[in-house]
Amino acid sequence: MRIVAFFTMLSSVLLLGNCQQTYAGNAYRRAGAPVIHTQTPIPNQATSAYYNTAANPLIPTRPLAQPALPAPKPRWAKAVCVMDPRTGRVLYGYNENERRQVASIQKIITALCICDAGDMNHLITIKKEDWEKTGKTWLSQIAPGEQYTRGAMLRAMLTGSFNNVAYALARDAAGSEAAFANRMNARARRMKMHNSHFANPHGLPGPQYSTARDMAIAGCYAYVNPIIRTCVDAPSYHFILNNGKTRTMGNTNKLLHRADMQWVNGMKTGYTNAAGHCLVSSGTLNGRAVVVVVLGCPNRNSLWKESEKYLRWAMNM
């Protein structure tokens, strides 16, 4: 009898745990979050509103076929991950689970958190601390006391990779850099980025890390986010200053400027001495799409070459 009672109690506990997890998952989905695959943590195209091929021809309609040729070996990159954003399948990985500094490509996580905050017309007031906490790579034409919309600041951050803009977005959304980092880490956990931890919104060196595979997962989420897509796909952006003048900023992803690679449509560059040169890139061709993460290249030229190599390989070009 004691044995029967024990197993009855154990079954009740397990059932309660499963019910709590199901309720939490359903509540999260009701809040507008992407549904998570059981196989791979990316948005489910069958149920996510982001996957609307009629409204957005960039969204993949079919999964990537495994390329006919074996994957090329990296020549300069320290880590690589090639992922299908429709299925989340890793087509190729090289040191893809190695924890590394990833520099400004973690602004993709920042962008996802800003999109979670919503209201792209919300006005952000620029403060002096936005410069004091972010080292170099500033948008120097904005000044303390000026106000800009969240949407314009998000686009400036993703196009020009300005650290003071990233800090201002984070400070305004969460109240402090530390509070926003907590949001980034919570977002990473929800996306099942199990080898990542973030300490700031801009990617300057700190007690933080990610991996090529984790950043590919983030790239899949960004790929199907309609707000982020409009930012990372544009070769340039015309930022309107408070004085009415325009600051034209070119996208730091030079693959977007290539006439022979017009099917490339994103996504984000990064560089620090600790991280090396990094790029999350994406492309869409003939109904298929790919996300490529290349980390740790010694210079920009090698970064473009490595990224192009894996983009073309994945597309069977």
mmCIF file of C-alpha atoms in Angstrom:
data_model
loop_
_atom_site.group_PDB
_atom_site.id
_atom_site.type_symbol
_atom_site.label_atom_id
_atom_site.label_comp_id
_atom_site.label_asym_id
_atom_site.label_seq_id
_atom_site.Cartn_x
_atom_site.Cartn_y
_atom_site.Cartn_z
ATOM 1 C CA MET A 1 0.000 0.000 0.000
ATOM 2 C CA ARG A 2 2.825 2.380 0.825
ATOM 3 C CA ILE A 3 4.384 1.721 -2.587
ATOM 4 C CA VAL A 4 1.059 2.380 -4.353
ATOM 5 C CA ALA A 5 0.562 5.582 -2.356
ATOM 6 C CA PHE A 6 4.089 6.756 -3.211
ATOM 7 C CA PHE A 7 3.634 6.282 -6.967
ATOM 8 C CA THR A 8 0.204 7.918 -6.818
ATOM 9 C CA MET A 9 1.717 10.974 -5.115
ATOM 10 C CA LEU A 10 4.640 11.039 -7.599
ATOM 11 C CA SER A 11 2.258 10.933 -10.557
ATOM 12 C CA SER A 12 0.276 13.833 -9.094
ATOM 13 C CA VAL A 13 3.406 15.946 -8.660
ATOM 14 C CA LEU A 14 4.572 15.264 -12.239
ATOM 15 C CA LEU A 15 1.129 16.074 -13.636
ATOM 16 C CA LEU A 16 1.003 19.343 -11.703
ATOM 17 C CA GLY A 17 4.461 20.284 -12.988
ATOM 18 C CA ASN A 18 3.453 19.596 -16.570
ATOM 19 C CA CYS A 19 0.263 21.630 -16.174
ATOM 20 C CA GLN A 20 2.218 24.582 -14.790
ATOM 21 C CA GLN A 21 4.676 24.466 -17.691
ATOM 22 C CA THR A 22 1.839 24.235 -20.233
ATOM 23 C CA TYR A 23 0.007 27.168 -18.661
ATOM 24 C CA ALA A 24 3.182 29.271 -18.620
ATOM 25 C CA GLY A 25 3.895 28.424 -22.246
ATOM 26 C CA ASN A 26 0.327 29.232 -23.337
ATOM 27 C CA ALA A 27 0.376 32.527 -21.426
ATOM 28 C CA TYR A 28 3.645 33.468 -23.097
ATOM 29 C CA ARG A 29 2.239 32.682 -26.544
ATOM 30 C CA ARG A 30 -0.935 34.642 -25.818
ATOM 31 C CA ALA A 31 1.331 37.626 -25.123
ATOM 32 C CA GLY A 32 2.474 37.527 -28.748
ATOM 33 C CA ALA A 33 5.720 35.573 -28.458
ATOM 34 C CA PRO A 34 6.761 33.143 -31.187
ATOM 35 C CA VAL A 35 5.823 29.521 -30.662
ATOM 36 C CA ILE A 36 8.912 27.421 -29.996
ATOM 37 C CA HIS A 37 9.767 24.307 -31.987
ATOM 38 C CA THR A 38 10.277 21.157 -29.940
ATOM 39 C CA GLN A 39 13.258 20.327 -32.140
ATOM 40 C CA THR A 40 14.866 23.719 -32.567
ATOM 41 C CA PRO A 41 14.127 26.974 -30.707
ATOM 42 C CA ILE A 42 13.030 29.242 -33.542
ATOM 43 C CA PRO A 43 9.633 30.769 -34.408
ATOM 44 C CA ASN A 44 7.178 28.270 -35.875
ATOM 45 C CA GLN A 45 6.170 29.391 -39.338
ATOM 46 C CA ALA A 46 2.866 27.542 -39.125
ATOM 47 C CA THR A 47 1.538 29.546 -36.192
ATOM 48 C CA SER A 48 3.568 32.750 -36.009
ATOM 49 C CA ALA A 49 2.050 35.891 -37.488
ATOM 50 C CA TYR A 50 5.559 36.843 -38.629
ATOM 51 C CA TYR A 51 5.472 34.051 -41.215
ATOM 52 C CA ASN A 52 3.140 35.644 -43.750
ATOM 53 C CA THR A 53 4.547 34.889 -47.158
ATOM 54 C CA ALA A 54 1.794 36.801 -48.908
ATOM 55 C CA ALA A 55 2.762 39.992 -47.070
ATOM 56 C CA ASN A 56 6.503 39.403 -47.018
ATOM 57 C CA PRO A 57 8.191 37.631 -49.937
ATOM 58 C CA LEU A 58 11.446 37.442 -47.932
ATOM 59 C CA ILE A 59 9.999 34.813 -45.603
ATOM 60 C CA PRO A 60 11.135 31.334 -46.722
ATOM 61 C CA THR A 61 8.431 29.100 -48.167
ATOM 62 C CA ARG A 62 10.493 25.907 -48.055
ATOM 63 C CA PRO A 63 13.437 24.593 -46.064
ATOM 64 C CA LEU A 64 17.004 24.625 -47.298
ATOM 65 C CA ALA A 65 18.164 21.473 -49.007
ATOM 66 C CA GLN A 66 21.417 20.053 -47.754
ATOM 67 C CA PRO A 67 24.026 21.482 -50.159
ATOM 68 C CA ALA A 68 25.370 19.035 -52.708
ATOM 69 C CA LEU A 69 28.983 19.836 -51.907
ATOM 70 C CA PRO A 70 30.636 19.374 -48.495
ATOM 71 C CA ALA A 71 30.925 22.540 -46.436
ATOM 72 C CA PRO A 72 34.114 24.519 -47.049
ATOM 73 C CA LYS A 73 36.556 24.750 -44.161
ATOM 74 C CA PRO A 74 36.952 28.161 -42.500
ATOM 75 C CA ARG A 75 40.159 29.915 -43.402
ATOM 76 C CA TRP A 76 40.093 32.834 -40.956
ATOM 77 C CA ALA A 77 36.995 32.475 -38.743
ATOM 78 C CA LYS A 78 37.273 31.147 -35.192
ATOM 79 C CA ALA A 79 33.663 29.927 -35.178
ATOM 80 C CA VAL A 80 30.915 29.443 -37.785
ATOM 81 C CA CYS A 81 27.255 28.413 -37.772
ATOM 82 C CA VAL A 82 25.023 28.050 -40.845
ATOM 83 C CA MET A 83 21.311 27.700 -39.976
ATOM 84 C CA ASP A 84 18.032 27.385 -41.849
ATOM 85 C CA PRO A 85 15.698 30.043 -40.354
ATOM 86 C CA ARG A 86 12.601 28.083 -41.402
ATOM 87 C CA THR A 87 13.474 24.863 -39.589
ATOM 88 C CA GLY A 88 16.350 25.838 -37.290
ATOM 89 C CA ARG A 89 18.480 23.029 -38.704
ATOM 90 C CA VAL A 90 22.239 23.573 -38.483
ATOM 91 C CA LEU A 91 23.690 22.859 -41.912
ATOM 92 C CA TYR A 92 27.262 23.440 -40.794
ATOM 93 C CA GLY A 93 29.044 24.270 -37.591
ATOM 94 C CA TYR A 94 32.647 24.959 -36.650
ATOM 95 C CA ASN A 95 33.340 25.648 -32.968
ATOM 96 C CA GLU A 96 29.681 26.690 -32.967
ATOM 97 C CA ASN A 97 29.249 26.056 -29.224
ATOM 98 C CA GLU A 98 32.476 27.767 -28.133
ATOM 99 C CA ARG A 99 31.780 30.699 -25.801
ATOM 100 C CA ARG A 100 33.236 33.957 -27.106
ATOM 101 C CA GLN A 101 32.822 37.713 -26.943
ATOM 102 C CA VAL A 102 30.600 38.630 -29.900
ATOM 103 C CA ALA A 103 30.841 42.461 -29.915
ATOM 104 C CA SER A 104 28.048 44.429 -31.598
ATOM 105 C CA ILE A 105 26.225 41.476 -33.105
ATOM 106 C CA GLN A 106 24.610 41.146 -29.670
ATOM 107 C CA LYS A 107 22.712 44.316 -30.605
ATOM 108 C CA ILE A 108 20.368 41.828 -32.280
ATOM 109 C CA ILE A 109 19.292 40.774 -28.761
ATOM 110 C CA THR A 110 19.009 44.452 -27.829
ATOM 111 C CA ALA A 111 16.779 45.019 -30.854
ATOM 112 C CA LEU A 112 14.532 42.072 -29.969
ATOM 113 C CA CYS A 113 14.123 43.426 -26.426
ATOM 114 C CA ILE A 114 13.307 46.901 -27.761
ATOM 115 C CA CYS A 115 10.684 45.372 -30.035
ATOM 116 C CA ASP A 116 9.274 43.596 -26.970
ATOM 117 C CA ALA A 117 8.923 47.036 -25.334
ATOM 118 C CA GLY A 118 6.760 48.145 -28.267
ATOM 119 C CA ASP A 119 5.550 51.652 -29.237
ATOM 120 C CA MET A 120 8.094 52.674 -31.852
ATOM 121 C CA ASN A 121 6.743 56.249 -31.644
ATOM 122 C CA HIS A 122 7.754 56.552 -27.991
ATOM 123 C CA LEU A 123 10.133 59.522 -27.498
ATOM 124 C CA ILE A 124 13.560 58.900 -25.960
ATOM 125 C CA THR A 125 15.363 61.804 -24.284
ATOM 126 C CA ILE A 126 19.125 61.742 -24.879
ATOM 127 C CA LYS A 127 21.286 62.012 -21.737
ATOM 128 C CA LYS A 128 24.966 62.730 -21.113
ATOM 129 C CA GLU A 129 25.499 59.275 -19.627
ATOM 130 C CA ASP A 130 24.745 57.742 -23.028
ATOM 131 C CA TRP A 131 28.262 58.860 -24.046
ATOM 132 C CA GLU A 132 29.965 58.343 -20.694
ATOM 133 C CA LYS A 133 29.136 54.626 -20.561
ATOM 134 C CA THR A 134 29.822 53.598 -24.157
ATOM 135 C CA GLY A 135 33.399 54.373 -25.232
ATOM 136 C CA LYS A 136 33.679 55.126 -28.948
ATOM 137 C CA THR A 137 31.436 54.546 -31.995
ATOM 138 C CA TRP A 138 28.961 57.302 -31.190
ATOM 139 C CA LEU A 139 26.287 59.019 -33.190
ATOM 140 C CA SER A 140 27.874 62.401 -32.450
ATOM 141 C CA GLN A 141 25.175 64.611 -33.981
ATOM 142 C CA ILE A 142 22.634 63.942 -31.220
ATOM 143 C CA ALA A 143 22.881 65.942 -27.994
ATOM 144 C CA PRO A 144 21.630 65.635 -24.391
ATOM 145 C CA GLY A 145 18.103 66.962 -24.036
ATOM 146 C CA GLU A 146 17.099 66.108 -27.595
ATOM 147 C CA GLN A 147 14.336 63.598 -28.237
ATOM 148 C CA TYR A 148 14.019 60.935 -30.907
ATOM 149 C CA THR A 149 11.517 58.154 -31.479
ATOM 150 C CA ARG A 150 12.299 54.645 -30.377
ATOM 151 C CA GLY A 151 11.854 53.465 -33.965
ATOM 152 C CA ALA A 152 14.362 55.967 -35.388
ATOM 153 C CA MET A 153 16.895 55.121 -32.681
ATOM 154 C CA LEU A 154 16.470 51.383 -33.252
ATOM 155 C CA ARG A 155 17.114 51.802 -36.955
ATOM 156 C CA ALA A 156 20.176 53.984 -36.306
ATOM 157 C CA MET A 157 21.582 51.376 -33.923
ATOM 158 C CA LEU A 158 21.155 48.509 -36.368
ATOM 159 C CA THR A 159 22.367 50.466 -39.392
ATOM 160 C CA GLY A 160 25.316 52.404 -37.992
ATOM 161 C CA SER A 161 25.971 50.294 -34.859
ATOM 162 C CA PHE A 162 26.206 53.366 -32.596
ATOM 163 C CA ASN A 163 26.946 52.430 -28.980
ATOM 164 C CA ASN A 164 25.467 55.569 -27.418
ATOM 165 C CA VAL A 165 22.216 54.910 -29.275
ATOM 166 C CA ALA A 166 22.128 51.325 -27.981
ATOM 167 C CA TYR A 167 22.720 52.555 -24.435
ATOM 168 C CA ALA A 168 19.995 55.223 -24.719
ATOM 169 C CA LEU A 169 17.505 52.659 -26.001
ATOM 170 C CA ALA A 170 18.324 50.287 -23.151
ATOM 171 C CA ARG A 171 18.341 52.942 -20.430
ATOM 172 C CA ASP A 172 15.003 54.315 -21.575
ATOM 173 C CA ALA A 173 13.336 50.912 -21.906
ATOM 174 C CA ALA A 174 14.460 49.366 -18.614
ATOM 175 C CA GLY A 175 15.674 52.244 -16.425
ATOM 176 C CA SER A 176 19.315 51.157 -16.312
ATOM 177 C CA GLU A 177 21.894 49.148 -18.221
ATOM 178 C CA ALA A 178 21.831 46.392 -15.587
ATOM 179 C CA ALA A 179 18.044 46.091 -15.722
ATOM 180 C CA PHE A 180 18.144 45.914 -19.511
ATOM 181 C CA ALA A 181 20.864 43.235 -19.408
ATOM 182 C CA ASN A 182 18.469 41.193 -17.269
ATOM 183 C CA ARG A 183 15.896 41.541 -20.037
ATOM 184 C CA MET A 184 18.460 40.443 -22.618
ATOM 185 C CA ASN A 185 19.324 37.339 -20.608
ATOM 186 C CA ALA A 186 15.658 36.518 -20.020
ATOM 187 C CA ARG A 187 15.036 36.870 -23.769
ATOM 188 C CA ALA A 188 18.016 34.624 -24.490
ATOM 189 C CA ARG A 189 16.679 31.969 -22.115
ATOM 190 C CA ARG A 190 13.263 32.065 -23.795
ATOM 191 C CA MET A 191 14.955 31.523 -27.146
ATOM 192 C CA LYS A 192 16.939 28.622 -25.621
ATOM 193 C CA MET A 193 20.298 30.301 -26.163
ATOM 194 C CA HIS A 194 21.875 28.125 -23.483
ATOM 195 C CA ASN A 195 25.473 29.307 -23.940
ATOM 196 C CA SER A 196 24.949 33.057 -23.706
ATOM 197 C CA HIS A 197 25.127 35.744 -21.043
ATOM 198 C CA PHE A 198 24.930 39.484 -21.706
ATOM 199 C CA ALA A 199 26.042 42.392 -19.537
ATOM 200 C CA ASN A 200 25.404 45.416 -21.792
ATOM 201 C CA PRO A 201 23.299 46.367 -24.828
ATOM 202 C CA HIS A 202 26.126 47.362 -27.181
ATOM 203 C CA GLY A 203 28.704 44.553 -27.053
ATOM 204 C CA LEU A 204 31.745 46.368 -25.694
ATOM 205 C CA PRO A 205 33.961 43.964 -23.687
ATOM 206 C CA GLY A 206 32.507 42.852 -20.389
ATOM 207 C CA PRO A 207 31.589 39.764 -18.346
ATOM 208 C CA GLN A 208 29.523 38.329 -21.192
ATOM 209 C CA TYR A 209 29.697 35.755 -23.964
ATOM 210 C CA SER A 210 27.730 33.921 -26.621
ATOM 211 C CA THR A 211 28.367 31.340 -29.346
ATOM 212 C CA ALA A 212 27.984 31.122 -33.101
ATOM 213 C CA ARG A 213 25.040 28.756 -32.710
ATOM 214 C CA ASP A 214 23.278 30.911 -30.128
ATOM 215 C CA MET A 215 23.679 34.003 -32.275
ATOM 216 C CA ALA A 216 22.295 32.043 -35.243
ATOM 217 C CA ILE A 217 19.206 31.301 -33.140
ATOM 218 C CA ALA A 218 18.893 35.015 -32.368
ATOM 219 C CA GLY A 219 19.337 35.718 -36.070
ATOM 220 C CA CYS A 220 16.398 33.405 -36.851
ATOM 221 C CA TYR A 221 14.165 35.356 -34.480
ATOM 222 C CA ALA A 222 15.351 38.661 -35.916
ATOM 223 C CA TYR A 223 14.845 37.360 -39.448
ATOM 224 C CA VAL A 224 11.099 36.971 -38.955
ATOM 225 C CA ASN A 225 10.614 40.147 -36.894
ATOM 226 C CA PRO A 226 9.050 42.681 -39.300
ATOM 227 C CA ILE A 227 10.457 45.741 -37.498
ATOM 228 C CA ILE A 228 14.016 44.442 -37.374
ATOM 229 C CA ARG A 229 13.840 43.212 -40.967
ATOM 230 C CA THR A 230 13.169 46.731 -42.279
ATOM 231 C CA CYS A 231 16.260 47.946 -40.395
ATOM 232 C CA VAL A 232 18.838 45.292 -41.290
ATOM 233 C CA ASP A 233 17.870 44.958 -44.954
ATOM 234 C CA ALA A 234 18.544 48.588 -45.951
ATOM 235 C CA PRO A 235 21.990 49.627 -47.290
ATOM 236 C CA SER A 236 21.561 53.082 -45.717
ATOM 237 C CA TYR A 237 19.300 55.117 -43.454
ATOM 238 C CA HIS A 238 18.510 58.845 -43.400
ATOM 239 C CA PHE A 239 18.294 59.877 -39.733
ATOM 240 C CA ILE A 240 16.474 63.193 -39.183
ATOM 241 C CA LEU A 241 18.156 65.314 -36.498
ATOM 242 C CA ASN A 242 16.330 67.715 -34.171
ATOM 243 C CA ASN A 243 17.612 70.691 -36.181
ATOM 244 C CA GLY A 244 15.972 69.326 -39.309
ATOM 245 C CA LYS A 245 19.203 68.224 -40.968
ATOM 246 C CA THR A 246 19.706 64.664 -42.178
ATOM 247 C CA ARG A 247 22.484 62.326 -41.084
ATOM 248 C CA THR A 248 22.863 59.644 -43.756
ATOM 249 C CA MET A 249 24.411 56.486 -42.356
ATOM 250 C CA GLY A 250 25.558 53.517 -44.415
ATOM 251 C CA ASN A 251 24.893 50.006 -43.192
ATOM 252 C CA THR A 252 28.063 48.524 -41.719
ATOM 253 C CA ASN A 253 27.284 45.211 -43.445
ATOM 254 C CA LYS A 254 29.115 45.700 -46.742
ATOM 255 C CA LEU A 255 27.562 42.570 -48.277
ATOM 256 C CA LEU A 256 24.358 44.604 -48.632
ATOM 257 C CA HIS A 257 26.199 46.951 -50.994
ATOM 258 C CA ARG A 258 27.299 44.186 -53.373
ATOM 259 C CA ALA A 259 25.613 44.335 -56.800
ATOM 260 C CA ASP A 260 26.251 40.619 -57.298
ATOM 261 C CA MET A 261 24.677 39.660 -53.937
ATOM 262 C CA GLN A 262 21.341 41.474 -53.951
ATOM 263 C CA TRP A 263 19.724 38.399 -52.390
ATOM 264 C CA VAL A 264 21.595 39.160 -49.137
ATOM 265 C CA ASN A 265 19.236 40.936 -46.714
ATOM 266 C CA GLY A 266 20.968 41.359 -43.364
ATOM 267 C CA MET A 267 21.985 41.417 -40.652
ATOM 268 C CA LYS A 268 24.587 42.823 -38.160
ATOM 269 C CA THR A 269 28.337 43.416 -37.849
ATOM 270 C CA GLY A 270 30.520 43.575 -34.760
ATOM 271 C CA TYR A 271 34.102 44.214 -33.752
ATOM 272 C CA THR A 272 36.223 44.521 -30.632
ATOM 273 C CA ASN A 273 39.797 43.395 -29.981
ATOM 274 C CA ALA A 274 38.420 40.646 -27.750
ATOM 275 C CA ALA A 275 35.842 39.390 -30.264
ATOM 276 C CA GLY A 276 37.576 39.988 -33.559
ATOM 277 C CA HIS A 277 35.444 40.801 -36.604
ATOM 278 C CA CYS A 278 31.995 39.216 -36.502
ATOM 279 C CA LEU A 279 28.940 39.113 -38.761
ATOM 280 C CA VAL A 280 25.451 37.669 -38.641
ATOM 281 C CA SER A 281 24.333 37.609 -42.279
ATOM 282 C CA SER A 282 21.190 36.376 -43.993
ATOM 283 C CA GLY A 283 19.958 35.801 -47.508
ATOM 284 C CA THR A 284 16.848 34.702 -49.396
ATOM 285 C CA LEU A 285 16.791 33.049 -52.811
ATOM 286 C CA ASN A 286 14.226 30.937 -54.677
ATOM 287 C CA GLY A 287 11.957 30.534 -51.665
ATOM 288 C CA ARG A 288 14.741 29.494 -49.322
ATOM 289 C CA ALA A 289 16.629 31.455 -46.673
ATOM 290 C CA VAL A 290 19.789 31.109 -44.599
ATOM 291 C CA VAL A 291 21.378 32.710 -41.533
ATOM 292 C CA VAL A 292 25.188 32.597 -41.310
ATOM 293 C CA VAL A 293 27.241 33.552 -38.240
ATOM 294 C CA VAL A 294 30.978 34.104 -38.609
ATOM 295 C CA LEU A 295 33.008 35.026 -35.508
ATOM 296 C CA GLY A 296 36.593 36.035 -34.800
ATOM 297 C CA CYS A 297 37.970 37.024 -38.199
ATOM 298 C CA PRO A 298 41.210 39.075 -38.136
ATOM 299 C CA ASN A 299 39.910 41.881 -40.399
ATOM 300 C CA ARG A 300 36.875 43.063 -42.359
ATOM 301 C CA ASN A 301 38.079 41.724 -45.690
ATOM 302 C CA SER A 302 38.378 38.174 -44.347
ATOM 303 C CA LEU A 303 34.972 38.581 -42.657
ATOM 304 C CA TRP A 304 33.228 39.388 -45.942
ATOM 305 C CA LYS A 305 34.977 36.509 -47.709
ATOM 306 C CA GLU A 306 34.142 33.926 -45.047
ATOM 307 C CA SER A 307 30.508 35.061 -44.816
ATOM 308 C CA GLU A 308 30.041 35.114 -48.591
ATOM 309 C CA LYS A 309 31.557 31.640 -48.852
ATOM 310 C CA TYR A 310 29.026 30.112 -46.465
ATOM 311 C CA LEU A 311 26.067 32.088 -47.816
ATOM 312 C CA ARG A 312 26.789 30.826 -51.327
ATOM 313 C CA TRP A 313 27.475 27.277 -50.130
ATOM 314 C CA ALA A 314 24.162 27.094 -48.273
ATOM 315 C CA MET A 315 22.304 28.331 -51.356
ATOM 316 C CA ASN A 316 24.022 25.730 -53.564
ATOM 317 C CA MET A 317 25.643 28.481 -55.614
#
